[in-house]
Amino acid sequence: KIIAYKKPLLDQDNLSGETKTAEEIVALPTRSINSIAATTAGIYQRDEGDGVNIRGSRNDATEYYVDGIKVRGSIGVPTSGIEQITVITGGLPAQFGDATGGIISVTTKGPSNKFEGGLGFESSSLFDNYNQNSLDFGIRGSILKKRNTDGTKGSSVIGYVLAGEFNSVDDTDPSAIGMW
């Protein structure tokens, strides 16, 4: 019997870091890429949404990559559009030669052979004074599929992916005693 895994149980090329899949990202209580990365050993984050320190380095020593392209500034990828996040905390491969802290590499979802979509809404308005609301969506599918030798439709050649996220917070730090 052959068992296939979405991510290897032990990745020999990346023994110092961690990979989170789309299923694991959805199960986490955060939607920030930095906060998702902060669940990896060796990473410190002072507060939700803040920058990360990898193995004691400064915030600006962390390099971000989206689909293999180095990103400066805000990443801005909604979690509904992420296939996986790989965090490398040490033993950096040569392709990331100028990083002095660590690497956070985001791989986005690609087109699907069939239409897929999802919509999510979260709100804390009933339970606290933060009034945090989050809306996210994602759709993907195929535009053109290649033909198999037997004439049936095969995998997607051209497809589409559309994902978005909207967040609003009335009060980022409400007082525990009712006075601000």
JSON list of N, CA and C in Angstrom, two decimals, residues 1 17-18 30 33-34 42 47 53 66 69 78 82-83 95 102 124 126 137 156 179:
[
{"chain": "A", "resi": 1, "resn": "LYS", "atom": "N", "xyz": [0.84, -1.17, 0.00]},
{"chain": "A", "resi": 1, "resn": "LYS", "atom": "CA", "xyz": [0.00, 0.00, 0.00]},
{"chain": "A", "resi": 1, "resn": "LYS", "atom": "C", "xyz": [0.88, 1.24, 0.00]},
{"chain": "A", "resi": 17, "resn": "GLY", "atom": "N", "xyz": [13.05, 24.71, 10.04]},
{"chain": "A", "resi": 17, "resn": "GLY", "atom": "CA", "xyz": [11.91, 25.50, 9.60]},
{"chain": "A", "resi": 17, "resn": "GLY", "atom": "C", "xyz": [10.65, 24.65, 9.59]},
{"chain": "A", "resi": 18, "resn": "GLU", "atom": "N", "xyz": [9.63, 25.13, 8.90]},
{"chain": "A", "resi": 18, "resn": "GLU", "atom": "CA", "xyz": [8.37, 24.41, 8.89]},
{"chain": "A", "resi": 18, "resn": "GLU", "atom": "C", "xyz": [7.53, 24.86, 7.70]},
{"chain": "A", "resi": 30, "resn": "THR", "atom": "N", "xyz": [-5.56, 32.82, 13.30]},
{"chain": "A", "resi": 30, "resn": "THR", "atom": "CA", "xyz": [-5.06, 34.09, 12.79]},
{"chain": "A", "resi": 30, "resn": "THR", "atom": "C", "xyz": [-5.12, 34.11, 11.28]},
{"chain": "A", "resi": 33, "resn": "ILE", "atom": "N", "xyz": [0.00, 36.63, 7.82]},
{"chain": "A", "resi": 33, "resn": "ILE", "atom": "CA", "xyz": [1.10, 35.76, 7.39]},
{"chain": "A", "resi": 33, "resn": "ILE", "atom": "C", "xyz": [2.19, 35.72, 8.44]},
{"chain": "A", "resi": 34, "resn": "ASN", "atom": "N", "xyz": [2.52, 36.86, 9.05]},
{"chain": "A", "resi": 34, "resn": "ASN", "atom": "CA", "xyz": [3.54, 36.88, 10.10]},
{"chain": "A", "resi": 34, "resn": "ASN", "atom": "C", "xyz": [3.11, 36.05, 11.30]},
{"chain": "A", "resi": 42, "resn": "GLY", "atom": "N", "xyz": [11.54, 29.01, 16.96]},
{"chain": "A", "resi": 42, "resn": "GLY", "atom": "CA", "xyz": [12.64, 29.91, 16.62]},
{"chain": "A", "resi": 42, "resn": "GLY", "atom": "C", "xyz": [12.20, 31.27, 16.13]},
{"chain": "A", "resi": 47, "resn": "ASP", "atom": "N", "xyz": [3.42, 40.94, 19.18]},
{"chain": "A", "resi": 47, "resn": "ASP", "atom": "CA", "xyz": [1.97, 41.02, 19.26]},
{"chain": "A", "resi": 47, "resn": "ASP", "atom": "C", "xyz": [1.39, 40.65, 17.90]},
{"chain": "A", "resi": 53, "resn": "ASN", "atom": "N", "xyz": [10.76, 38.20, 14.45]},
{"chain": "A", "resi": 53, "resn": "ASN", "atom": "CA", "xyz": [12.20, 38.07, 14.62]},
{"chain": "A", "resi": 53, "resn": "ASN", "atom": "C", "xyz": [12.53, 36.59, 14.51]},
{"chain": "A", "resi": 66, "resn": "VAL", "atom": "N", "xyz": [6.93, 35.51, -2.58]},
{"chain": "A", "resi": 66, "resn": "VAL", "atom": "CA", "xyz": [5.63, 35.03, -3.03]},
{"chain": "A", "resi": 66, "resn": "VAL", "atom": "C", "xyz": [5.83, 34.36, -4.38]},
{"chain": "A", "resi": 69, "resn": "ILE", "atom": "N", "xyz": [9.24, 34.98, -5.92]},
{"chain": "A", "resi": 69, "resn": "ILE", "atom": "CA", "xyz": [9.65, 36.36, -6.21]},
{"chain": "A", "resi": 69, "resn": "ILE", "atom": "C", "xyz": [9.77, 37.12, -4.90]},
{"chain": "A", "resi": 78, "resn": "PRO", "atom": "N", "xyz": [-4.26, 37.31, 0.53]},
{"chain": "A", "resi": 78, "resn": "PRO", "atom": "CA", "xyz": [-5.29, 36.81, 1.45]},
{"chain": "A", "resi": 78, "resn": "PRO", "atom": "C", "xyz": [-5.08, 35.33, 1.74]},
{"chain": "A", "resi": 82, "resn": "ILE", "atom": "N", "xyz": [-3.76, 31.20, -0.37]},
{"chain": "A", "resi": 82, "resn": "ILE", "atom": "CA", "xyz": [-2.46, 30.61, -0.05]},
{"chain": "A", "resi": 82, "resn": "ILE", "atom": "C", "xyz": [-2.55, 29.09, -0.08]},
{"chain": "A", "resi": 83, "resn": "GLU", "atom": "N", "xyz": [-1.65, 28.47, -0.81]},
{"chain": "A", "resi": 83, "resn": "GLU", "atom": "CA", "xyz": [-1.55, 27.00, -0.84]},
{"chain": "A", "resi": 83, "resn": "GLU", "atom": "C", "xyz": [-0.68, 26.52, 0.31]},
{"chain": "A", "resi": 95, "resn": "GLN", "atom": "N", "xyz": [19.63, 30.08, -3.15]},
{"chain": "A", "resi": 95, "resn": "GLN", "atom": "CA", "xyz": [18.72, 30.99, -3.86]},
{"chain": "A", "resi": 95, "resn": "GLN", "atom": "C", "xyz": [18.27, 32.14, -2.99]},
{"chain": "A", "resi": 102, "resn": "GLY", "atom": "N", "xyz": [15.77, 35.13, 8.28]},
{"chain": "A", "resi": 102, "resn": "GLY", "atom": "CA", "xyz": [15.11, 33.92, 7.81]},
{"chain": "A", "resi": 102, "resn": "GLY", "atom": "C", "xyz": [14.26, 34.25, 6.60]},
{"chain": "A", "resi": 124, "resn": "SER", "atom": "N", "xyz": [-16.80, 39.58, 15.76]},
{"chain": "A", "resi": 124, "resn": "SER", "atom": "CA", "xyz": [-16.79, 39.52, 17.22]},
{"chain": "A", "resi": 124, "resn": "SER", "atom": "C", "xyz": [-17.76, 40.53, 17.82]},
{"chain": "A", "resi": 126, "resn": "LEU", "atom": "N", "xyz": [-20.82, 40.58, 18.63]},
{"chain": "A", "resi": 126, "resn": "LEU", "atom": "CA", "xyz": [-21.74, 40.14, 19.67]},
{"chain": "A", "resi": 126, "resn": "LEU", "atom": "C", "xyz": [-21.07, 39.87, 21.01]},
{"chain": "A", "resi": 137, "resn": "PHE", "atom": "N", "xyz": [-12.94, 35.64, 0.58]},
{"chain": "A", "resi": 137, "resn": "PHE", "atom": "CA", "xyz": [-13.53, 34.83, -0.48]},
{"chain": "A", "resi": 137, "resn": "PHE", "atom": "C", "xyz": [-12.44, 34.30, -1.38]},
{"chain": "A", "resi": 156, "resn": "SER", "atom": "N", "xyz": [-6.04, 21.34, -16.38]},
{"chain": "A", "resi": 156, "resn": "SER", "atom": "CA", "xyz": [-6.20, 22.74, -16.78]},
{"chain": "A", "resi": 156, "resn": "SER", "atom": "C", "xyz": [-4.91, 23.29, -17.38]},
{"chain": "A", "resi": 179, "resn": "MET", "atom": "N", "xyz": [-12.48, 52.02, 30.94]},
{"chain": "A", "resi": 179, "resn": "MET", "atom": "CA", "xyz": [-12.05, 53.41, 30.79]},
{"chain": "A", "resi": 179, "resn": "MET", "atom": "C", "xyz": [-10.84, 53.45, 29.86]}
]
